[in-house]
Tab-separated table of C-alpha atoms in Angstrom:
chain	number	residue	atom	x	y	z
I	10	UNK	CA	-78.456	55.903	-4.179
I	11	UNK	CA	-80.200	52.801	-3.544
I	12	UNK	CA	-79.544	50.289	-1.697
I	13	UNK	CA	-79.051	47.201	-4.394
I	14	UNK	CA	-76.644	49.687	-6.467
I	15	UNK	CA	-74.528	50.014	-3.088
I	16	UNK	CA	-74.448	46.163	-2.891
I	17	UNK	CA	-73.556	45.843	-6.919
I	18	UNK	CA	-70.747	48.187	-6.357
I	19	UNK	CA	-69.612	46.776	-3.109
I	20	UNK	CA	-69.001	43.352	-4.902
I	21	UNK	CA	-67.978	44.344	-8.092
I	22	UNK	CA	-65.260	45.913	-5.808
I	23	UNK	CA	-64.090	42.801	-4.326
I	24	UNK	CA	-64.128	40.828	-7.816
I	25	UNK	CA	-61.227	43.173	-9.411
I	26	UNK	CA	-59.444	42.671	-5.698
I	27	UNK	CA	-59.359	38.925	-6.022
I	28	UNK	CA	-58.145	39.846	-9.599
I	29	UNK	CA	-55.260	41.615	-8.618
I	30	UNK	CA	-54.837	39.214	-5.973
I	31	UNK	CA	-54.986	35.963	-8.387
I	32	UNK	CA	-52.436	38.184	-10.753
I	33	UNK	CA	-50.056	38.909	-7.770
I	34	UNK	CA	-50.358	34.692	-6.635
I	35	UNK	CA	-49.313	33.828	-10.621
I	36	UNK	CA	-46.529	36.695	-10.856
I	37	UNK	CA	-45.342	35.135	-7.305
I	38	UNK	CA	-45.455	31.547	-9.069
I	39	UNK	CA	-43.581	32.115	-12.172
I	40	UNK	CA	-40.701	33.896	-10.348
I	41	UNK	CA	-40.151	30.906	-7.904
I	42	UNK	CA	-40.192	28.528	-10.857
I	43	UNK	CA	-37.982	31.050	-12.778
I	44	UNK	CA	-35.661	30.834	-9.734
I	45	UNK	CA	-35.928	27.290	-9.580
I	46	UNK	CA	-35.135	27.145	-12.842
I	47	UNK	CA	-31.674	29.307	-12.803
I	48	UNK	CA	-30.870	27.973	-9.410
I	49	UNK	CA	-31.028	24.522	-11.217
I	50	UNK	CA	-29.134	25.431	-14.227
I	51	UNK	CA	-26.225	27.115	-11.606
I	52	UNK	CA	-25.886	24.302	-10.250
I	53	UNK	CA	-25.912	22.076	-13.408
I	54	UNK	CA	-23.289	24.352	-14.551
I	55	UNK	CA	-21.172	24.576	-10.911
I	56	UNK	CA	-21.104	21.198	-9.640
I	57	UNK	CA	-19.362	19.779	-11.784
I	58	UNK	CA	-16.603	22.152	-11.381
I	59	UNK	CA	-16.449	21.758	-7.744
I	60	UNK	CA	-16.464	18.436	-8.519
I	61	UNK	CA	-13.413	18.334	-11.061
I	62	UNK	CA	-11.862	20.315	-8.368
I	63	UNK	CA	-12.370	18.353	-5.494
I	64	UNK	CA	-10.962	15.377	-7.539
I	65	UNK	CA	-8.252	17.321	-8.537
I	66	UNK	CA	-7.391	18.333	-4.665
I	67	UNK	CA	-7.751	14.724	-3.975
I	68	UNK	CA	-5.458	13.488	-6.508
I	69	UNK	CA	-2.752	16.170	-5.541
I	70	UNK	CA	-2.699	15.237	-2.215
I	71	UNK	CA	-2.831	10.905	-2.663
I	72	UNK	CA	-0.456	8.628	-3.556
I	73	UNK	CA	-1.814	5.945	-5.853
I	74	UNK	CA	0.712	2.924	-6.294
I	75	UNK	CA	0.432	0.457	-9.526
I	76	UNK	CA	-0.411	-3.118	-8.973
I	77	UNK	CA	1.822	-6.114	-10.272
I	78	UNK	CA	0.911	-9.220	-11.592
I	79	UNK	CA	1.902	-12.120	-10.291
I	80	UNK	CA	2.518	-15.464	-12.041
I	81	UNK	CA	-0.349	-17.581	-10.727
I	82	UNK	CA	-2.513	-14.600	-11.863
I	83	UNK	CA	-1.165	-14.349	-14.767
I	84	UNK	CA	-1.281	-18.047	-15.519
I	85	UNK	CA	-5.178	-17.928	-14.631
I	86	UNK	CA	-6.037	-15.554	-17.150
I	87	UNK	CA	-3.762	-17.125	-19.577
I	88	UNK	CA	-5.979	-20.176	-19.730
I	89	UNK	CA	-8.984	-18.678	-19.682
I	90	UNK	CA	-8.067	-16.155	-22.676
I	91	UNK	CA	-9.254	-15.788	-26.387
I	92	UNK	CA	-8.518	-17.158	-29.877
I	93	UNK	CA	-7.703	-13.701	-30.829
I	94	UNK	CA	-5.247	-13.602	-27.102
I	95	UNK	CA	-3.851	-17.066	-28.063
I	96	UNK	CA	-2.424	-15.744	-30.908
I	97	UNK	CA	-1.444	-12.383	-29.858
I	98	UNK	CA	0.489	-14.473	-26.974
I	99	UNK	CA	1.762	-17.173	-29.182
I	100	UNK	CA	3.440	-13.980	-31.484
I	101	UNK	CA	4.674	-12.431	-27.975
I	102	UNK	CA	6.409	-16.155	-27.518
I	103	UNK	CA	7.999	-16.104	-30.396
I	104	UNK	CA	9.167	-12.620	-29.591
I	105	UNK	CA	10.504	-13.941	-26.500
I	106	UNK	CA	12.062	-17.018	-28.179
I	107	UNK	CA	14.435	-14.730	-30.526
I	108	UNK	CA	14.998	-12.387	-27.427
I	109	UNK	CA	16.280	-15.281	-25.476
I	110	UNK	CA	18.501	-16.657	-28.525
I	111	UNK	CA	20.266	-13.135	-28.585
I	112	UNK	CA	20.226	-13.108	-25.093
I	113	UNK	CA	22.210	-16.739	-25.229
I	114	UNK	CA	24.060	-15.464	-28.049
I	115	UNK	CA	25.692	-12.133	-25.707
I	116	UNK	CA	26.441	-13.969	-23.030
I	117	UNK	CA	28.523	-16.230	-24.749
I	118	UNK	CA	30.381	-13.630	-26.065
I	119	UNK	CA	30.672	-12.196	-22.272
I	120	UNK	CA	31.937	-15.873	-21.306
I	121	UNK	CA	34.817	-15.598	-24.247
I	122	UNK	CA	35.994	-11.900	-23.451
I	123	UNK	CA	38.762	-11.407	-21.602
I	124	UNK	CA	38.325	-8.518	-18.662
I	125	UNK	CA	40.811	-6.157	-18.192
I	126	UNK	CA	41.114	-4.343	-15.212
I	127	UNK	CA	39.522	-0.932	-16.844
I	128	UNK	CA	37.168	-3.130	-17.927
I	129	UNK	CA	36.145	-4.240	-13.934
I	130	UNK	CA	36.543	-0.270	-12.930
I	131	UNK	CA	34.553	0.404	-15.245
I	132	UNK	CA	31.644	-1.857	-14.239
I	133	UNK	CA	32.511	-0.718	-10.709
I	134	UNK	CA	32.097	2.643	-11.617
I	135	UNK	CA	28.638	2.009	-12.842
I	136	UNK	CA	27.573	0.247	-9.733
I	137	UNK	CA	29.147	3.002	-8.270
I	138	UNK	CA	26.757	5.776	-9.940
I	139	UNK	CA	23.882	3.401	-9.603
I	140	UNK	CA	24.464	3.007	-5.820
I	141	UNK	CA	24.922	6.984	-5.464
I	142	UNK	CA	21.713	7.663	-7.152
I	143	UNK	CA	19.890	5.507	-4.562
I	144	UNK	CA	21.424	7.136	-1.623
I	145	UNK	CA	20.533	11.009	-2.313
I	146	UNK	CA	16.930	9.955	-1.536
I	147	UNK	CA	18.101	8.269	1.721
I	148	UNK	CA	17.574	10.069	5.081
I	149	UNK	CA	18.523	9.521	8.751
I	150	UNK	CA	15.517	9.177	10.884
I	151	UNK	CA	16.535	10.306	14.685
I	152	UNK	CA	14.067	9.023	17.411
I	153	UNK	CA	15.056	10.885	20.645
I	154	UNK	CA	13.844	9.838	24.088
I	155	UNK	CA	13.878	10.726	27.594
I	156	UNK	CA	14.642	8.677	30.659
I	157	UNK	CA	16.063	9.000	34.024
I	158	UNK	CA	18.887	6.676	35.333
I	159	UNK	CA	18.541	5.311	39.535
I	160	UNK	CA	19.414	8.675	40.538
I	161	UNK	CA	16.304	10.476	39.269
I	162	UNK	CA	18.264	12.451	37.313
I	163	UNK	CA	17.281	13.406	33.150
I	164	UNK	CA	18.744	11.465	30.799
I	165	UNK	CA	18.602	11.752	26.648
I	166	UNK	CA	18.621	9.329	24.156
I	167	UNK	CA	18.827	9.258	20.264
I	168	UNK	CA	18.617	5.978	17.654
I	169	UNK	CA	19.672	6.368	14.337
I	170	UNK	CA	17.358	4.690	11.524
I	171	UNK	CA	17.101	5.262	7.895
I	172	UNK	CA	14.335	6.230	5.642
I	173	UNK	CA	13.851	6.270	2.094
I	174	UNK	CA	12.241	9.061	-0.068
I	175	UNK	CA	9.244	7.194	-2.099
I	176	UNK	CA	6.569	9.902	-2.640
I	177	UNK	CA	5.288	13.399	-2.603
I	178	UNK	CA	2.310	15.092	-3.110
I	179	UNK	CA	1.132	18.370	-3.358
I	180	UNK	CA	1.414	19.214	0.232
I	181	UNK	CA	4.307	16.320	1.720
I	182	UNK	CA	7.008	14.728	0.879
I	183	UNK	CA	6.670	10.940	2.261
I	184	UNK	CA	9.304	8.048	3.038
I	185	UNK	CA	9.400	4.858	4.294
I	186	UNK	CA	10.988	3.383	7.212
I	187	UNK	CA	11.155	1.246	9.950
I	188	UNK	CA	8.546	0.875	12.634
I	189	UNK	CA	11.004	0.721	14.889
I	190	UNK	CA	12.281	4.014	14.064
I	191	UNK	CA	9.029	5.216	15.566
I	192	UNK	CA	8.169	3.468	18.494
I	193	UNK	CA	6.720	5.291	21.430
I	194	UNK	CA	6.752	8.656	19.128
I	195	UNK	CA	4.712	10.670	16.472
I	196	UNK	CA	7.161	12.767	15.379
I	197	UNK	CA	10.741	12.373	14.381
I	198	UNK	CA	13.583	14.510	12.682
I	199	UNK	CA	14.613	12.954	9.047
I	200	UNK	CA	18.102	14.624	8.397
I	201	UNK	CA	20.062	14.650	4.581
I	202	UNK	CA	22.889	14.197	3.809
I	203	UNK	CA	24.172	17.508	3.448
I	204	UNK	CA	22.945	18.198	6.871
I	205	UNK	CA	19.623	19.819	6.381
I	206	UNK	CA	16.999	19.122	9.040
I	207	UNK	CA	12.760	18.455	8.905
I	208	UNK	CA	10.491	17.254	11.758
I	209	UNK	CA	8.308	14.395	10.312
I	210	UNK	CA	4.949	13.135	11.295
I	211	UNK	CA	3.866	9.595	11.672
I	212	UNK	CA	1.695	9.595	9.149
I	213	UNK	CA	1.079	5.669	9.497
I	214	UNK	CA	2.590	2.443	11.140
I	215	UNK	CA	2.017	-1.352	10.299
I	216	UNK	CA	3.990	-3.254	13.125
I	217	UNK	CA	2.899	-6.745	11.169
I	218	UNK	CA	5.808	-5.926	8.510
I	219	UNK	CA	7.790	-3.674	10.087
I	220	UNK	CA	7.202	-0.209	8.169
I	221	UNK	CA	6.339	3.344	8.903
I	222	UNK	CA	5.499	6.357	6.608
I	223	UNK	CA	6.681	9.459	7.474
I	224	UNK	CA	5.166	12.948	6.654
I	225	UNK	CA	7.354	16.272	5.621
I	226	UNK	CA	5.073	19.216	5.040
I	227	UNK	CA	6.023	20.955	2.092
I	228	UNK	CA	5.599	24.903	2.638
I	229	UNK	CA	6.676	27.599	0.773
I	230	UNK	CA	9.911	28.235	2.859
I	231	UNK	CA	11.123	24.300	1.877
I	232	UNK	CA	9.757	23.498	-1.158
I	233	UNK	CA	12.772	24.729	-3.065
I	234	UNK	CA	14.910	22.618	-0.730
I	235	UNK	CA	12.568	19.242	0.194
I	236	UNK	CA	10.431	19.791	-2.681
I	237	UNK	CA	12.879	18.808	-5.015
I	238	UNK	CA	14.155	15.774	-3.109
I	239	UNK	CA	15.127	13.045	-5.366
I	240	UNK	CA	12.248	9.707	-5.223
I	241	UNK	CA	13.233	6.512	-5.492
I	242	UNK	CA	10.867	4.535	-7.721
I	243	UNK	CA	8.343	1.419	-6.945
I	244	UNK	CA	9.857	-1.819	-8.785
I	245	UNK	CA	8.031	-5.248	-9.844
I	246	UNK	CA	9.789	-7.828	-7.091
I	247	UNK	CA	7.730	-10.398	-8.598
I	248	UNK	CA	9.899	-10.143	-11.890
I	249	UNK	CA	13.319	-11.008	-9.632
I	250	UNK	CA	15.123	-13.962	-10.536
I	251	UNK	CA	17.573	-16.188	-9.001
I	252	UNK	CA	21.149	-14.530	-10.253
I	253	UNK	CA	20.123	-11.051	-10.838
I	254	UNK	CA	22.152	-7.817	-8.914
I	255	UNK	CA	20.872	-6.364	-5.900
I	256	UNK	CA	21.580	-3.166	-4.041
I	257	UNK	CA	21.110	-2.803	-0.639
I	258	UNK	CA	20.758	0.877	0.713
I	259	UNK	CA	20.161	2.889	4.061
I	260	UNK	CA	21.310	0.958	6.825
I	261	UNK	CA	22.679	-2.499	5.472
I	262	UNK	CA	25.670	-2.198	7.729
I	263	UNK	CA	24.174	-0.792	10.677
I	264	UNK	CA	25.468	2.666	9.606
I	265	UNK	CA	23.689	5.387	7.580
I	266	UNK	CA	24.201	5.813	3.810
I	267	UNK	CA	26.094	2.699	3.647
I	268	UNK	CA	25.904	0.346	0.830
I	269	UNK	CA	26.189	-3.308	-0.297
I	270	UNK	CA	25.924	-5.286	-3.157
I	271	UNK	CA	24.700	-8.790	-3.832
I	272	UNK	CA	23.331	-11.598	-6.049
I	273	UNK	CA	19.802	-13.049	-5.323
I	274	UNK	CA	20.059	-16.858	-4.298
I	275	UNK	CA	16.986	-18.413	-3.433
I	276	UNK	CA	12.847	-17.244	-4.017
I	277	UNK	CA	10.027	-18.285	-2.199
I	278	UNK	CA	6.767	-18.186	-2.573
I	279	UNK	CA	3.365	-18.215	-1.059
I	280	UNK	CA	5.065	-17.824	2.286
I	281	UNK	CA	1.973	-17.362	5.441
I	282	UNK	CA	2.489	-14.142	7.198
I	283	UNK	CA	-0.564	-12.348	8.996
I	284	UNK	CA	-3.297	-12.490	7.098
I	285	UNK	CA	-1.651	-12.679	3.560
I	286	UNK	CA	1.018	-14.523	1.742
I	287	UNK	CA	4.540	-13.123	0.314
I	288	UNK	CA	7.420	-13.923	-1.785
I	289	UNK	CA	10.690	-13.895	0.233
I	290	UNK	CA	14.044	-13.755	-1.182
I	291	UNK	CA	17.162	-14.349	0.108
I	292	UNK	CA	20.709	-12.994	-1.356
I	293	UNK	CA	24.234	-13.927	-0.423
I	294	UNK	CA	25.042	-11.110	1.806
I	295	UNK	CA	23.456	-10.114	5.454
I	296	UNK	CA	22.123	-6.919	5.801
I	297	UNK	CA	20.611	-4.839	9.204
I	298	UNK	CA	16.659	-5.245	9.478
I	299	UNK	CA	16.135	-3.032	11.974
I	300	UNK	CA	18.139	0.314	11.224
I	301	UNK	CA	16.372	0.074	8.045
I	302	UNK	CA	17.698	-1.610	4.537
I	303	UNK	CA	16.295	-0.972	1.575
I	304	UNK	CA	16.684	-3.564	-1.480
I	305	UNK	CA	17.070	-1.672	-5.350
I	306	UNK	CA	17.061	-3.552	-8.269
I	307	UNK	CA	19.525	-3.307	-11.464
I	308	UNK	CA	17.339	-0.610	-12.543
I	309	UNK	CA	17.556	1.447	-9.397
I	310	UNK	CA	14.019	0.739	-8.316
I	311	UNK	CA	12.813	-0.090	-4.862
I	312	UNK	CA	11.736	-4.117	-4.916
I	313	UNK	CA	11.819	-4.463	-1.445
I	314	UNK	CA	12.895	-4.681	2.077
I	315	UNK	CA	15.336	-6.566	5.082
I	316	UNK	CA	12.902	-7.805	7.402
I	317	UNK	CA	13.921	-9.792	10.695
I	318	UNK	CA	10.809	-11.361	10.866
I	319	UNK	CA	12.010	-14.649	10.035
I	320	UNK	CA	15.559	-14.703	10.949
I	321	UNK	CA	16.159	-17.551	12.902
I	322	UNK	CA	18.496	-16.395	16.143
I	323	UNK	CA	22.048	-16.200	15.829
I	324	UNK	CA	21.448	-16.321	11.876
I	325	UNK	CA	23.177	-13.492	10.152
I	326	UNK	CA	24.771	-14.394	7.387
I	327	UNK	CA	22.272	-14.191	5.139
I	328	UNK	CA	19.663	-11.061	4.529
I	329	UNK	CA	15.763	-12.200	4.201
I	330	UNK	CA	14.074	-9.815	1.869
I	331	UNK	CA	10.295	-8.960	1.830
I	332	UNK	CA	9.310	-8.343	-1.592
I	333	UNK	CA	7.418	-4.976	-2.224
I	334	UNK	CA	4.773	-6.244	-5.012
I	335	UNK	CA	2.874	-8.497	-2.050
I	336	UNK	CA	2.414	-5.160	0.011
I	337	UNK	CA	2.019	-2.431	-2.339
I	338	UNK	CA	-1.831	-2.286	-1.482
I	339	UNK	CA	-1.159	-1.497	2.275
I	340	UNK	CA	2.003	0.924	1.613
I	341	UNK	CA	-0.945	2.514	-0.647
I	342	UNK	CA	-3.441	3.010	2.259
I	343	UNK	CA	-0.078	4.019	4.382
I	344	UNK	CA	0.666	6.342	2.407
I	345	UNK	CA	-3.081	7.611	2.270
I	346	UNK	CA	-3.480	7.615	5.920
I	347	UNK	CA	-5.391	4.428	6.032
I	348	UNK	CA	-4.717	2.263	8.346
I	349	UNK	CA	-5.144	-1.859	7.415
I	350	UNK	CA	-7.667	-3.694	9.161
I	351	UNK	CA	-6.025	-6.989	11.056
I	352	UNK	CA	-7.451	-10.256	11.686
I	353	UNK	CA	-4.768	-12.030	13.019
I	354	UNK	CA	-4.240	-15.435	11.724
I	355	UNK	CA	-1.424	-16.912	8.991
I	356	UNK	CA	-3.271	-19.935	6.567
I	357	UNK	CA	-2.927	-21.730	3.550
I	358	UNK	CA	-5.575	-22.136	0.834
I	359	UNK	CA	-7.557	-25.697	0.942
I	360	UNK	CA	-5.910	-27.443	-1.876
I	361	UNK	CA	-8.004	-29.721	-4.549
I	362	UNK	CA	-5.680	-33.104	-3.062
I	363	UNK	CA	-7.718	-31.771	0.343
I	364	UNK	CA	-10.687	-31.281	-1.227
I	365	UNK	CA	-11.258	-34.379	-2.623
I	366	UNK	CA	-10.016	-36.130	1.220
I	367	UNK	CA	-13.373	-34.210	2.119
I	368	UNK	CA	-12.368	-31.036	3.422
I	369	UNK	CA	-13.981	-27.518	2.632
I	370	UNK	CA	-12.684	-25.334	0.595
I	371	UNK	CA	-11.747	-22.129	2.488
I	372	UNK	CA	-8.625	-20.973	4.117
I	373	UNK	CA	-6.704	-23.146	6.819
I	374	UNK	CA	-6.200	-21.530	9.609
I	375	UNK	CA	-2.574	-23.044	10.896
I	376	UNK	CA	-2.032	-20.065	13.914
I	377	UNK	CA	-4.066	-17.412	15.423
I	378	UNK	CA	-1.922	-14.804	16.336
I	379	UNK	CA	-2.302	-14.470	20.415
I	380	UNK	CA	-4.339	-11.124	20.945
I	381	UNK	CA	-5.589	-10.595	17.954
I	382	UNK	CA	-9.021	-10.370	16.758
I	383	UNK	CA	-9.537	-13.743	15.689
I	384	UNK	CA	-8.131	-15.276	18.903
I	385	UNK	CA	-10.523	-12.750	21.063
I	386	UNK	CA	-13.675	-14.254	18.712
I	387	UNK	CA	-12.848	-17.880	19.114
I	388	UNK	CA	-10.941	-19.270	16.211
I	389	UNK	CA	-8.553	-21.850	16.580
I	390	UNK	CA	-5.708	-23.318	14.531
I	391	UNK	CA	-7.224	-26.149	12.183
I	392	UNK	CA	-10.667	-23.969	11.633
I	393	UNK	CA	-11.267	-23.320	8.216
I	394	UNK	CA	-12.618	-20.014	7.217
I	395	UNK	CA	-14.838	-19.788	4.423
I	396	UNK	CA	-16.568	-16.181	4.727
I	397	UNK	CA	-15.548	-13.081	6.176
I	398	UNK	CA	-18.385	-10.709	6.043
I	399	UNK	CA	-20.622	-10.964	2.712
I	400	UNK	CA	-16.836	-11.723	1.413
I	401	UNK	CA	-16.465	-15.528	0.497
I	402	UNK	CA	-13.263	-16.836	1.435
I	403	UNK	CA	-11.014	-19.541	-0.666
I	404	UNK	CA	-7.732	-18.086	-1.254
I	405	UNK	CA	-5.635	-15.844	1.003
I	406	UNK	CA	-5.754	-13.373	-1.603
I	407	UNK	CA	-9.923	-13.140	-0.776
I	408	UNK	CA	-8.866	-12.695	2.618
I	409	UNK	CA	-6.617	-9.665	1.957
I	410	UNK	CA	-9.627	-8.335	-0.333
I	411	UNK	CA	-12.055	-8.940	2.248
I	412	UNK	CA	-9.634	-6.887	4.841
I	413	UNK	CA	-8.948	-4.007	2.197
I	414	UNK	CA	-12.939	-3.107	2.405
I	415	UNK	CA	-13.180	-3.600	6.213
I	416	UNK	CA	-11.746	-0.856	8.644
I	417	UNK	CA	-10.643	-1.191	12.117
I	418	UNK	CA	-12.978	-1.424	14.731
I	419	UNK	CA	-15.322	-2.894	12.627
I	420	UNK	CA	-17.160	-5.924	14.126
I	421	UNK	CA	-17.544	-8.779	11.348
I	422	UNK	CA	-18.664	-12.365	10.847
I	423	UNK	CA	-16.429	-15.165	10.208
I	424	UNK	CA	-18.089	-18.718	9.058
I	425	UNK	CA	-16.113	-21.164	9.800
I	426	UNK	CA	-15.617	-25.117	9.120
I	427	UNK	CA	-14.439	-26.818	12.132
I	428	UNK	CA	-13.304	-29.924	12.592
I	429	UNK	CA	-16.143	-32.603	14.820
I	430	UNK	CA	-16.127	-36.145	15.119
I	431	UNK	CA	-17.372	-36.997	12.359
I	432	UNK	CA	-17.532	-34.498	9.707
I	433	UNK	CA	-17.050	-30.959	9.528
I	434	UNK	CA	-19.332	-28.336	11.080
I	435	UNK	CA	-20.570	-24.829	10.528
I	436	UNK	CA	-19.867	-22.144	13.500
I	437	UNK	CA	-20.487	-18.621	13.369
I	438	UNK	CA	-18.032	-15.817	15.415
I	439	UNK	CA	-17.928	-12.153	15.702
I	440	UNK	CA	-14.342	-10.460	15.747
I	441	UNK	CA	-13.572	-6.859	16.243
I	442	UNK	CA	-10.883	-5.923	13.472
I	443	UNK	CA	-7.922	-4.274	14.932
I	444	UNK	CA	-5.664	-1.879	13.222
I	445	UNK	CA	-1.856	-3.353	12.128
């Protein structure tokens, strides 16, 4: 053989290698992209799935509570709405107009009856039913504690409170109560009336308003039992008017699954608490805040609650209600495990009268609640604050906004207007949001 055919063969050798090689790189190639490719279309066809699942789990296991309206808001939209709206709501007046002539037209026809007394036991009797109704979802909350008297020696304590059944999910069974029921504890025992016994978890406290959720876990052992526990339902308080029947449930006379009735005397609105407003109302009876009483509607829905927090001392003859459409966002987040951010200051929203005197528009800070957040930063009553955050700030309904996004232990920015010699001027503070 000679010596240029051994070469010729010796390449022609390595040409069909990097053939098979080139042929090996392409088969390589169009596997990965036809992996790609199904791996892609798996997971076109999966995630969603998981996803519609995962909502699903979340949904089961939330509580989502529907927002009123209130009349300002309502009023607001009212004049900024629509030919076609302005005649949808001038045919909804006029369907209010005859309502309200019938209405007229019964209750003269109460005025002229003449009760008899089955006629009064038989209104008592529905009262009656209405009240019972209300009461199956009511629970005594026990708080035990330990002490020792000046002997060293162990002493045990229980307090009675009641709670009311509101919600349930797919894995609790949640109620509402007072925050004094769980002071110093994160666990309590929630006992029916019929005697049966749960531990509860403090699922969330707001010691601004005076509320606690409580937890149940519903298992397979209780869920014929607590899974079935009766809910009383979320009512509109913003639809109460002066006149109309309350029911008072839980602990209205300082005693468990007792009961009162009374007539709502007196609404007010727009009233500062912590970082918000709310609509108070006041009925002709007294009722216990702190045990825990509960205020139903005609329709046996929850519209509120007895709160102490502005009960002047030595004042008990009349009950002050918090009503539950102000709040419903934070019993939400409650409810949720989310705890609402706090500030710490009660204001008023600049009015157009002020405005046109010269001062910003903003919210006027009239107290700074000592220890709080806002006092730590700097703010002082007579500060106006006019952004919290990116949030701007002119109504105290901004400001509860502006908290709903934030989370405790977040550091934000307040702008503020304050007061100089001559005019007003711009200051800047930090404040660490605490949790309620």
């Amino acid at each position: 053989m000679r010596e240029d055919e051994f070469i010729t063969q010796h390449i022609a050798e390595k040409k069909q290698k990097r053939k098979k090689l080139m042929a090996l790189a392409g088969k390589a190639v169009l596997a990965g992209a036809g992996f790609a490719l199904g791996a892609a279309a798996v997971t076109c066809v999966t995630c969603p799935i998981l996803a519609k699942k995962w909502r699903q789990n979340t949904e089961k296991n939330s509580v989502q509570i529907e927002r009123d309206e209130s009349r300002s808001e309502g009023e607001s939209r009212e004049q900024l709405s629509s030919p076609a709206e302005a005649e949808s709501n001038s045919e909804e007046a006029n369907g209010v107009a005859e309502n309200q002539n019938i209405r007229e037209q019964v209750e003269q026809v109460i005025e002229n009856r003449d009760y008899t007394l089955s006629d009064i036991r038989q209104m008592a009797g529905t009262l009656r039913k209405q009240a019972d109704s209300a009461d199956a979802a009511v629970v005594s909350v026990t708080h035990e504690q330990a002490a020792r008297d000046w002997f060293n020696n162990a002493l045990e304590s229980s307090e009675n409170y009641s709670g009311l059944a509101v919600a349930k999910t797919e894995n609790e069974l949640l109620f509402l109560t007072t925050s004094a029921a769980v002071e110093g504890t994160d666990s309590v025992t929630v006992t029916i009336a019929r005697g049966d016994k749960a531990t509860a978890s403090v699922k969330m406290r707001d010691h601004a308003y005076g509320l606690a959720v409580l937890s149940v876990p519903l298992t397979e052992e209780n869920r014929d039992s607590w899974g079935k526990f009766p809910l009383v339902p979320f009512g509109n308080s913003y639809r109460l008017k002066r006149g109309e029947l309350l029911f008072f449930v839980g602990s209205p006379l300082g005693m468990i699954h007792s009961v009162k009735y009374g007539i709502l005397s007196n609404v007010q609105t727009s009233v500062s608490v912590v970082d918000g407003y709310a609509t108070i109302y006041f009925p002709d009876v007294s009722a216990d805040a702190q045990s825990g009483s509960w205020v139903l509607n005609a329709d046996g829905e929850l519209v509120g609650w007895v709160t102490g927090l502005f009960s002047e001392s030595g004042d008990n003859n009349t009950a002050t209600v918090m009503g539950l459409s102000d709040f419903k966002p934070a019993i939400e987040r409650m409810m949720n495990g989310k705890e609402t951010a706090l500030l710490g200051i009660y204001g008023k929203q600049v009015g157009s009268a002020q405005r046109d005197q010269g001062m910003p528009a903003g919210v006027y800070i009239s107290r700074v609640e000592q220890n709080a957040p806002a006092y730590a930063a700097g703010v002082q009553p007579g500060d106006i604050l006019i952004s919290l955050g990116d949030s701007k700030i002119e109504t105290m309904r901004d400001l509860e906004a502006a908290l709903e996004k934030s989370a405790k232990g977040e550091s934000v920015r307040l702008t503020l207007m304050r007061n100089g010699r001559e005019k007003y001027e711009t200051i800047s503070v930090t404040a660490t949001l605490a949790g309620r």
